[in-house]
Short mmCIF file of C-alpha atoms (C1' of nucleotides) in Angstrom, two decimals:
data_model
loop_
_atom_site.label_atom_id
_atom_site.label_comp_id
_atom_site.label_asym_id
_atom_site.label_seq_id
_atom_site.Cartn_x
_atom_site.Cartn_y
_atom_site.Cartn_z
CA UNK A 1 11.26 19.16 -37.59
CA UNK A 2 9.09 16.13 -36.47
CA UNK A 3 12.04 14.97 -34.20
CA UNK A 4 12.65 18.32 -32.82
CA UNK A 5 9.44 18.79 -31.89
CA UNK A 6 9.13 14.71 -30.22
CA UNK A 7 11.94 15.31 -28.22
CA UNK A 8 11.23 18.52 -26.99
CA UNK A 9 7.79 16.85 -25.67
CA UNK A 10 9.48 14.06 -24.48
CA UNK A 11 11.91 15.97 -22.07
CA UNK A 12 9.18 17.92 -20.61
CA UNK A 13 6.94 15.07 -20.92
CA UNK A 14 8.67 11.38 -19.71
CA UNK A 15 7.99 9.45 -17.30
CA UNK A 16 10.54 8.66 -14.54
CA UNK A 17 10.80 4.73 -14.95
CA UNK A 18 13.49 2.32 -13.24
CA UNK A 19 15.22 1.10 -16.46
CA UNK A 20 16.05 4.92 -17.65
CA UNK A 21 17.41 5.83 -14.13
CA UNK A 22 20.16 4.49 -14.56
CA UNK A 23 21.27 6.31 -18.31
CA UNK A 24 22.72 3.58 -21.16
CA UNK A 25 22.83 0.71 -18.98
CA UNK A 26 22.74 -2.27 -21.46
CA UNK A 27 21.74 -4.62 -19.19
CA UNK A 28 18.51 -2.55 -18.17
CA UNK A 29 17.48 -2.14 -21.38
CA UNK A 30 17.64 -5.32 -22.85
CA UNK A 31 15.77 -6.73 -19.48
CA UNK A 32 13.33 -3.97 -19.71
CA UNK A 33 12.51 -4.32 -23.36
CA UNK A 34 11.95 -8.42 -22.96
CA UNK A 35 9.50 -7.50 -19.99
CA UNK A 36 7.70 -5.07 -21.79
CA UNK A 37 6.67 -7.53 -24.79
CA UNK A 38 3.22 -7.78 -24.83
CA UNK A 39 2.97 -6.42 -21.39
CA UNK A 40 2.12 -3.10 -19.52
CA UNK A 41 4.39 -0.86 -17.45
CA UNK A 42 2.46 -0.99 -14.52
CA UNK A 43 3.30 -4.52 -14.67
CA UNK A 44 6.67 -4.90 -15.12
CA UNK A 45 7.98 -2.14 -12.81
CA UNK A 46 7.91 -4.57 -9.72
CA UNK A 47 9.58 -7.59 -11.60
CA UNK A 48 11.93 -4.92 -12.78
CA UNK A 49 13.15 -3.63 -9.29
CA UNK A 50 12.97 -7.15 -8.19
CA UNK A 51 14.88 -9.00 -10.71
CA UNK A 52 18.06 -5.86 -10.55
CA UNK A 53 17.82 -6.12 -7.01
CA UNK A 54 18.59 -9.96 -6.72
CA UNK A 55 20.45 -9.78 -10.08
CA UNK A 56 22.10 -6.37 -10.38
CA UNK A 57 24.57 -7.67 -13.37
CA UNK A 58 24.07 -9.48 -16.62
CA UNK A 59 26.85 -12.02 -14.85
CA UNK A 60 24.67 -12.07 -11.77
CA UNK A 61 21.48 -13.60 -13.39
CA UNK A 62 23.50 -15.77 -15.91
CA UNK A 63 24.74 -17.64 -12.98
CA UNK A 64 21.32 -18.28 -11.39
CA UNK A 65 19.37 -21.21 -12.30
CA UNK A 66 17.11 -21.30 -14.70
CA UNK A 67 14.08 -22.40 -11.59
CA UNK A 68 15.24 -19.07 -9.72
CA UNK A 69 14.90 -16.97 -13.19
CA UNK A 70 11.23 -18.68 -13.20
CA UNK A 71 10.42 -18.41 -9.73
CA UNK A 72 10.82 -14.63 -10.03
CA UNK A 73 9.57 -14.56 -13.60
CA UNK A 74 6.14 -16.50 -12.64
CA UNK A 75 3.14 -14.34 -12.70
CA UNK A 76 4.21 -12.17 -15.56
CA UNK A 77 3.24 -14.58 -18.13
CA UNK A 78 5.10 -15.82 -21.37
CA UNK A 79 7.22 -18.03 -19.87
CA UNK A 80 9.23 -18.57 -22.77
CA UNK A 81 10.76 -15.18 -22.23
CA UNK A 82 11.90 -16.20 -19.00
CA UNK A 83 13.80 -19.31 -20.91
CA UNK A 84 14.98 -17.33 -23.41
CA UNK A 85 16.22 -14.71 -21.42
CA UNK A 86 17.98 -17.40 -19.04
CA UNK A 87 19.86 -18.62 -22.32
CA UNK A 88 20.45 -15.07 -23.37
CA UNK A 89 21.97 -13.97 -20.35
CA UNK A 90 24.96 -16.71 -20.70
CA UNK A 91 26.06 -14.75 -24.41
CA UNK A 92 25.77 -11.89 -23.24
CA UNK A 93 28.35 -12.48 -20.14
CA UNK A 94 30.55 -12.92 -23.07
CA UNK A 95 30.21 -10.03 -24.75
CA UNK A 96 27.39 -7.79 -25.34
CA UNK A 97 26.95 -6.83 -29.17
CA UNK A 98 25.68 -3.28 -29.90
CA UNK A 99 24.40 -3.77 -33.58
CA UNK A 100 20.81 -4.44 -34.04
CA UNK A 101 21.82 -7.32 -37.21
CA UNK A 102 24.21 -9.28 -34.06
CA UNK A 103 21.13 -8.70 -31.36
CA UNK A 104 18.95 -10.21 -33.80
CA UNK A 105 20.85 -13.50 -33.80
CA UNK A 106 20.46 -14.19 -29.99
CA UNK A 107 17.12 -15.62 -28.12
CA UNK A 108 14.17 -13.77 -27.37
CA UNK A 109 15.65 -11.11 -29.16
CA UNK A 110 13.26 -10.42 -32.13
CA UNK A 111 13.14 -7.71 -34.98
CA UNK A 112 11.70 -4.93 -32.29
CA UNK A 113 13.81 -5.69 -29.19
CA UNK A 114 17.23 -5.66 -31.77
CA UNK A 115 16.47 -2.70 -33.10
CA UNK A 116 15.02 -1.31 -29.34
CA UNK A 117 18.58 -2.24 -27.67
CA UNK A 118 21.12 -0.88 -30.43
CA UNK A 119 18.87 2.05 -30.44
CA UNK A 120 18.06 3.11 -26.70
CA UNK A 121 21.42 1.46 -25.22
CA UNK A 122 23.68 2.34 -27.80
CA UNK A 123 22.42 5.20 -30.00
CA UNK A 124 22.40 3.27 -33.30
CA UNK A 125 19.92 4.66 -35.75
CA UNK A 126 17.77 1.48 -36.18
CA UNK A 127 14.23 1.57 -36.41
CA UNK A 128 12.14 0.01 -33.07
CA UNK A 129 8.81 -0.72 -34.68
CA UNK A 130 6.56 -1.59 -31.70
CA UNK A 131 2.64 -1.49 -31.27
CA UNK A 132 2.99 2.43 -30.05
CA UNK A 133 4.79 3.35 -33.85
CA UNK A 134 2.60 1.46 -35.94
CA UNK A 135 -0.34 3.51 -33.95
CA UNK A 136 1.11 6.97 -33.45
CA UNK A 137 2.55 6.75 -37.58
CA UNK A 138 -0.36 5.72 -39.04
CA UNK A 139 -2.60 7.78 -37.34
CA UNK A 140 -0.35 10.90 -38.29
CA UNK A 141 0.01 9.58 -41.88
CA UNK A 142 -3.16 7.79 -42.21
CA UNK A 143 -2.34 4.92 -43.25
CA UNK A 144 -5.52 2.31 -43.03
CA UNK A 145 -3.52 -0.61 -44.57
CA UNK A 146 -4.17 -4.00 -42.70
CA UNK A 147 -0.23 -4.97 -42.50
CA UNK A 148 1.05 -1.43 -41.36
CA UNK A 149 4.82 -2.86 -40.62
CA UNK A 150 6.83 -2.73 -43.55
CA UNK A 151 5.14 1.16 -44.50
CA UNK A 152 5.35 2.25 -40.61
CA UNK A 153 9.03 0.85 -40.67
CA UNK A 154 9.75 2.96 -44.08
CA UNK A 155 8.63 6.02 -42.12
CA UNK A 156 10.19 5.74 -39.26
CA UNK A 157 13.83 5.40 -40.91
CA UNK A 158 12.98 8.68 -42.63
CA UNK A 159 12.30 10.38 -39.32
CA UNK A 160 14.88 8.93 -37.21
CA UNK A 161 17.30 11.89 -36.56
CA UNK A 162 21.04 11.34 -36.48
CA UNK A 163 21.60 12.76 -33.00
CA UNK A 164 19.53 11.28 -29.87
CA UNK A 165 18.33 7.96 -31.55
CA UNK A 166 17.67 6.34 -28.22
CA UNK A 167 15.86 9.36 -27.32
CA UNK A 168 14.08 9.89 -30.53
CA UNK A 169 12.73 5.84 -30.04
CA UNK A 170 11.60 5.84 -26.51
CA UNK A 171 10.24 9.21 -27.07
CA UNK A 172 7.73 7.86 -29.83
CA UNK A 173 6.98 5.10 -28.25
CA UNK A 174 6.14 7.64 -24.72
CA UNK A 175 4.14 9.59 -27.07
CA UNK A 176 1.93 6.31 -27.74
CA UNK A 177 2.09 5.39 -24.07
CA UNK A 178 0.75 8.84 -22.80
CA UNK A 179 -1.20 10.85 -25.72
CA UNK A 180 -1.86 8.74 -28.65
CA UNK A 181 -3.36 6.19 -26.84
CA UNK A 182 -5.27 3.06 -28.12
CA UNK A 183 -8.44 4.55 -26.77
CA UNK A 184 -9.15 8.08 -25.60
CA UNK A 185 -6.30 9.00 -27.36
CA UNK A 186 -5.49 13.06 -25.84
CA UNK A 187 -5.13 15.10 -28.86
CA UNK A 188 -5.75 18.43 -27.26
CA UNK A 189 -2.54 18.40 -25.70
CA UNK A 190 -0.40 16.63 -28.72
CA UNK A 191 2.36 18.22 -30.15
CA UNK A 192 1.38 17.11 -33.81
CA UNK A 193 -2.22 18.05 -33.33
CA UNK A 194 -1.81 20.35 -36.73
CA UNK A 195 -0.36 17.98 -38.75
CA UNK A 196 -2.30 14.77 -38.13
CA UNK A 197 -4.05 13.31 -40.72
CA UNK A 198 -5.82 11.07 -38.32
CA UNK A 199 -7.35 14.07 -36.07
CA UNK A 200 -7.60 16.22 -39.44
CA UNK A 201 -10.02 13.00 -40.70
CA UNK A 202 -11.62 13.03 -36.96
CA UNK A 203 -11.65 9.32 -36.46
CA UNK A 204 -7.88 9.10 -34.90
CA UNK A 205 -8.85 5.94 -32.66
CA UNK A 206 -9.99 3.77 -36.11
CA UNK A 207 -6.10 3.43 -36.74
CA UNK A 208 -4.57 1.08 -37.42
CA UNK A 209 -6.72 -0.97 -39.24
CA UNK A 210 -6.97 -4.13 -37.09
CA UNK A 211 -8.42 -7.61 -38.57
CA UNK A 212 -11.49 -8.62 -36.16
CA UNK A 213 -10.79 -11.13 -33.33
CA UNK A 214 -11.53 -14.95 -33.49
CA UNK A 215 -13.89 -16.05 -30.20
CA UNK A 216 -11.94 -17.92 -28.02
CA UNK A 217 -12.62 -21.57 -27.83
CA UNK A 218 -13.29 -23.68 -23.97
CA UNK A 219 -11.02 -26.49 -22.81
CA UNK A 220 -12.07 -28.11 -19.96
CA UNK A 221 -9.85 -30.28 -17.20
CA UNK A 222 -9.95 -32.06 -14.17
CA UNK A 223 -7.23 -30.84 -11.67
CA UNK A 224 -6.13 -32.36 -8.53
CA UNK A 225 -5.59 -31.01 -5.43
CA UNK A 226 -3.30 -34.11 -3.56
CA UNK A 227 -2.88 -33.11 0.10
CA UNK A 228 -1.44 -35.56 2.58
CA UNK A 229 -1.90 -35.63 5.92
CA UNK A 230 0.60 -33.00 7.14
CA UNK A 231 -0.85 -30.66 4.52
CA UNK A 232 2.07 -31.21 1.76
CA UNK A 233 0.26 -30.60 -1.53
CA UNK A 234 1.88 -32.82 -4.53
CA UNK A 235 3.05 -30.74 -7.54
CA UNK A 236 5.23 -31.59 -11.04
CA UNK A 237 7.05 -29.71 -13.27
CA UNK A 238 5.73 -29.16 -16.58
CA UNK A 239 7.44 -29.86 -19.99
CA UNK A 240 10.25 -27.51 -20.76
CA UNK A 241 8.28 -26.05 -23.54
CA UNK A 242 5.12 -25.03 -24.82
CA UNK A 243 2.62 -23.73 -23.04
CA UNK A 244 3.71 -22.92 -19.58
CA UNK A 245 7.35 -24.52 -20.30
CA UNK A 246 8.97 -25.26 -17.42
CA UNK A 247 6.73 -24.31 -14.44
CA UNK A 248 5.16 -26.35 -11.78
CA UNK A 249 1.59 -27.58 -11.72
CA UNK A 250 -0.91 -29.82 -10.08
CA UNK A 251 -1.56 -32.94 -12.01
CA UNK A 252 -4.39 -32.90 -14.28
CA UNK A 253 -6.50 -34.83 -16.87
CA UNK A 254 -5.54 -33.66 -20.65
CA UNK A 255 -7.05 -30.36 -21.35
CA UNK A 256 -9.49 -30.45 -23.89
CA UNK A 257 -12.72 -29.21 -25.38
CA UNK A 258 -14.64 -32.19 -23.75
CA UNK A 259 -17.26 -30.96 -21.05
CA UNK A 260 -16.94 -31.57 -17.86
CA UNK A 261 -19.50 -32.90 -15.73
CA UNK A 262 -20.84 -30.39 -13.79
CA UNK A 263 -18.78 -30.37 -10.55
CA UNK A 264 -19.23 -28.13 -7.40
CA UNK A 265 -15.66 -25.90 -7.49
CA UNK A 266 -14.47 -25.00 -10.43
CA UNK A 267 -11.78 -22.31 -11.26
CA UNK A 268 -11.65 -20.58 -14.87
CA UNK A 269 -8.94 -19.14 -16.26
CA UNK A 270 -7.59 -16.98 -20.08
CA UNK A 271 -5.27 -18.31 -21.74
CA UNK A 272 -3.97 -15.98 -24.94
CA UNK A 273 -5.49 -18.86 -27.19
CA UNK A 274 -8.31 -20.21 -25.60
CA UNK A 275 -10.51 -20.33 -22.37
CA UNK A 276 -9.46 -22.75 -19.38
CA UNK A 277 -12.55 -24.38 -17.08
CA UNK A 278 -11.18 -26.79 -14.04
CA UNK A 279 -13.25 -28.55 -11.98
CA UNK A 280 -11.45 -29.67 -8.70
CA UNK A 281 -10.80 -33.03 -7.04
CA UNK A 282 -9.45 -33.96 -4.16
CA UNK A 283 -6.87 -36.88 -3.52
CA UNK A 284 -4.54 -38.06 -0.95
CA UNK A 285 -2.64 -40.51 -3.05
CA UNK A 286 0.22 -39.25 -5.27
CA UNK A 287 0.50 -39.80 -9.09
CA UNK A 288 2.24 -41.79 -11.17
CA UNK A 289 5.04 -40.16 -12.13
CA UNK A 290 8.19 -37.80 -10.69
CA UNK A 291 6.36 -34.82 -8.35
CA UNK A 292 7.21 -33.22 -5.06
CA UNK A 293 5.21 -32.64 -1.78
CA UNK A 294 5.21 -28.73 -0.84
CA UNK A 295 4.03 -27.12 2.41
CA UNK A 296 1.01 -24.20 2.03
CA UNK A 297 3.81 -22.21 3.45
CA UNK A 298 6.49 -23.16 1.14
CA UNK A 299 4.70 -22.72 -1.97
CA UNK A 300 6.22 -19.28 -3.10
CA UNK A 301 9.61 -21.19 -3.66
CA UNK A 302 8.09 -22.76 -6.59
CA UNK A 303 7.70 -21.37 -10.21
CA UNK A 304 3.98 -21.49 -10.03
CA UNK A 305 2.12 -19.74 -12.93
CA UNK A 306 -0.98 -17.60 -11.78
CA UNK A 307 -3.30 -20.20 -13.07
CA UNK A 308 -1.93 -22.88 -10.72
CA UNK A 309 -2.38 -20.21 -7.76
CA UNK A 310 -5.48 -20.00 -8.69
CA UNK A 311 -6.26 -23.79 -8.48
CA UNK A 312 -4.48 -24.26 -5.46
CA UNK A 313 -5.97 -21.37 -3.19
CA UNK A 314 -9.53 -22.00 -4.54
CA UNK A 315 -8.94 -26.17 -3.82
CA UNK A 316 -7.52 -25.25 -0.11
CA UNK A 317 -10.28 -22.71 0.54
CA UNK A 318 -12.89 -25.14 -0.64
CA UNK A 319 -11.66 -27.83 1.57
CA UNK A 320 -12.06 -25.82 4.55
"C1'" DG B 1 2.55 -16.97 -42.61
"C1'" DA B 2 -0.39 -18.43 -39.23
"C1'" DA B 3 -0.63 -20.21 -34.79
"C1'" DG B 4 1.04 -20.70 -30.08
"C1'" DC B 5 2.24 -18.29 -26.14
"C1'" DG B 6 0.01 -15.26 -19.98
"C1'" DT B 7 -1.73 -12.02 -17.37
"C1'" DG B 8 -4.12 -8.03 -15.23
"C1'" DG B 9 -6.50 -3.80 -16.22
"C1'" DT B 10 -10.26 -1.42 -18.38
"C1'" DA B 11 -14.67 -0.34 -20.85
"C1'" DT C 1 -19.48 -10.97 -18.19
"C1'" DT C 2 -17.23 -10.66 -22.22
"C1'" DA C 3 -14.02 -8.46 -25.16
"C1'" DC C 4 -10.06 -6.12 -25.94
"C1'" DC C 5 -5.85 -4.74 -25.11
"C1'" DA C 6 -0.01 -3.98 -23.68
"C1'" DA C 7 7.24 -1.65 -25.50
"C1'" DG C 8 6.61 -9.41 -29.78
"C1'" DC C 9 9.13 -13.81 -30.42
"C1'" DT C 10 9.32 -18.56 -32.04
"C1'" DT C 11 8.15 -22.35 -34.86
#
DNA sequence: GAAGCGTGGTA
DNA sequence: TTACCAAGCTT
């Protein structure tokens, strides 16, 4: 009944989107699914077209570098997705497991994305428990718990329908995306308006019950912007993991919760985990240290991370 | 199990 | 401006 009724919305009611073009294309689905973690459609669309465009098989990407994977990974954030899909990439040129307890086993590939891939690419009947089902469930079943996953998870197996699993998962998750929205949620034009308990209680937007937010501490740095005399701007890779793994950067003192002095340019910057304050300051001299020079013009061959942009434009700007 | 891990859009 | 959020994974 409930899956019926989901999928009839769902054909009337998806959205045209580049990875379901294409219909059961592993590849596409597992690259889609590791973009969308944590991140919006409207988002990864572009790094979508663009990474099956340069990369248009599994093979294709696996025998890339891991800097090109980064260069066209930087800006979307969680770099360690990148990484992790780089290393992925080389097992599945192997072979390409369609069980969600063999997906599980390889990297980046979590509890959701397993059970996402075997379900959407392959039809298996596992249960995709993503932020959209643990909103759209326990709004229809009302569930006010503060750890939602194991109860949500329980559901969903019971709904999953043996025919159309792939369907049946995006469709949920579309229904989340589109109706039962975080805020403003449309329930005027929801199939399971009737049978809601979270409309029937008339407070569908206080579920799930979310745990308050911790304020984000300030860490403050010094970054500089080294420019030699034909313009050449001096940048290092980072470490290859932890925050930012792998990307360049401009050199800069330890970030910490220390106060700057007050300086004249400074560029700010959110992190997940905390808020980033850098004051700028110039140099001609390079670092200690390995590091490259890079041309203004050149600087979109380099796995820069949108907080570096940000450092460099406002330091070349304020030069000026 | 809690903390670390990016970014851009929206209210 | 600040706060919150968006198809989670790793350690």
């Amino acid at each position: 009944m409930f899956s019926e009724k989901l999928l009839t919305w769902y054909d009337l009611s998806q959205r045209r989107l580049p990875w379901r073009i294409q219909k059961k294309n592993p590849y596409y689905t597992w690259l889609s699914e590791v973009m969308l973690q944590q991140t919006t459609v409207a988002t990864v669309i572009p790094y979508f077209n663009r990474f099956t465009q340069k990369w248009p098989e599994i093979q294709n990407l696996a025998a890339a570098s891991l800097d090109e994977v980064l260069i066209e990974w930087q800006g979307l954030g969680y770099y360690s997705r990148a990484r992790n899909l780089y290393k992925c990439a080389q097992h599945l040129t192997k072979s390409f497991p369609q069980e969600e307890h063999e997906l599980i086993n390889l990297p980046g590939i979590g509890p959701y994305t397993a059970a996402a891939i075997a379900s959407i690419a392959f039809n298996k009947k596992a249960a995709a428990v993503d932020g959209n089902v643990i909103r759209v469930l326990c709004r229809y079943y009302g569930l006010d718990t503060l750890n939602p996953y194991e109860p949500v998870r329980a559901k969903l197996l019971k709904l999953l329908p043996e025919a159309r699993c792939g369907d049946f998962t995006e469709a949920l998750m579309e229904l989340g995306a589109l109706i039962c929205r975080p805020k403003n949620p449309s329930c005027e034009s929801c199939p399971f308006q009737k049978t809601c308990k979270g409309y029937e209680m008339g407070k569908p937007e206080s579920f799930p019950n979310k745990p308050p937010k911790k304020k984000l501490p300030t860490r403050y740095t010094t970054a500089f912007i080294i420019q030699r005399e034909d313009g050449a701007i001096w940048l290092r890779r980072r470490p290859s993991q932890g925050l930012l793994g792998g990307m360049m950067e401009v050199p800069s003192t330890p970030w910490t919760e220390e106060k700057n002095s007050e300086e004249k340019l400074t560029v700010k910057h959110t992190f997940t985990h905390f808020h980033l304050n850098a004051a700028l300051c110039y140099a001609d001299k390079p670092m200690e240290g390995e590091g490259i020079w890079v041309q203004p013009h050149d600087l979109k061959k380099h796995a820069l991370p949108t907080v570096m942009k940000k450092i460099i434009s406002t330091g070349l700007k304020g030069r000026e």
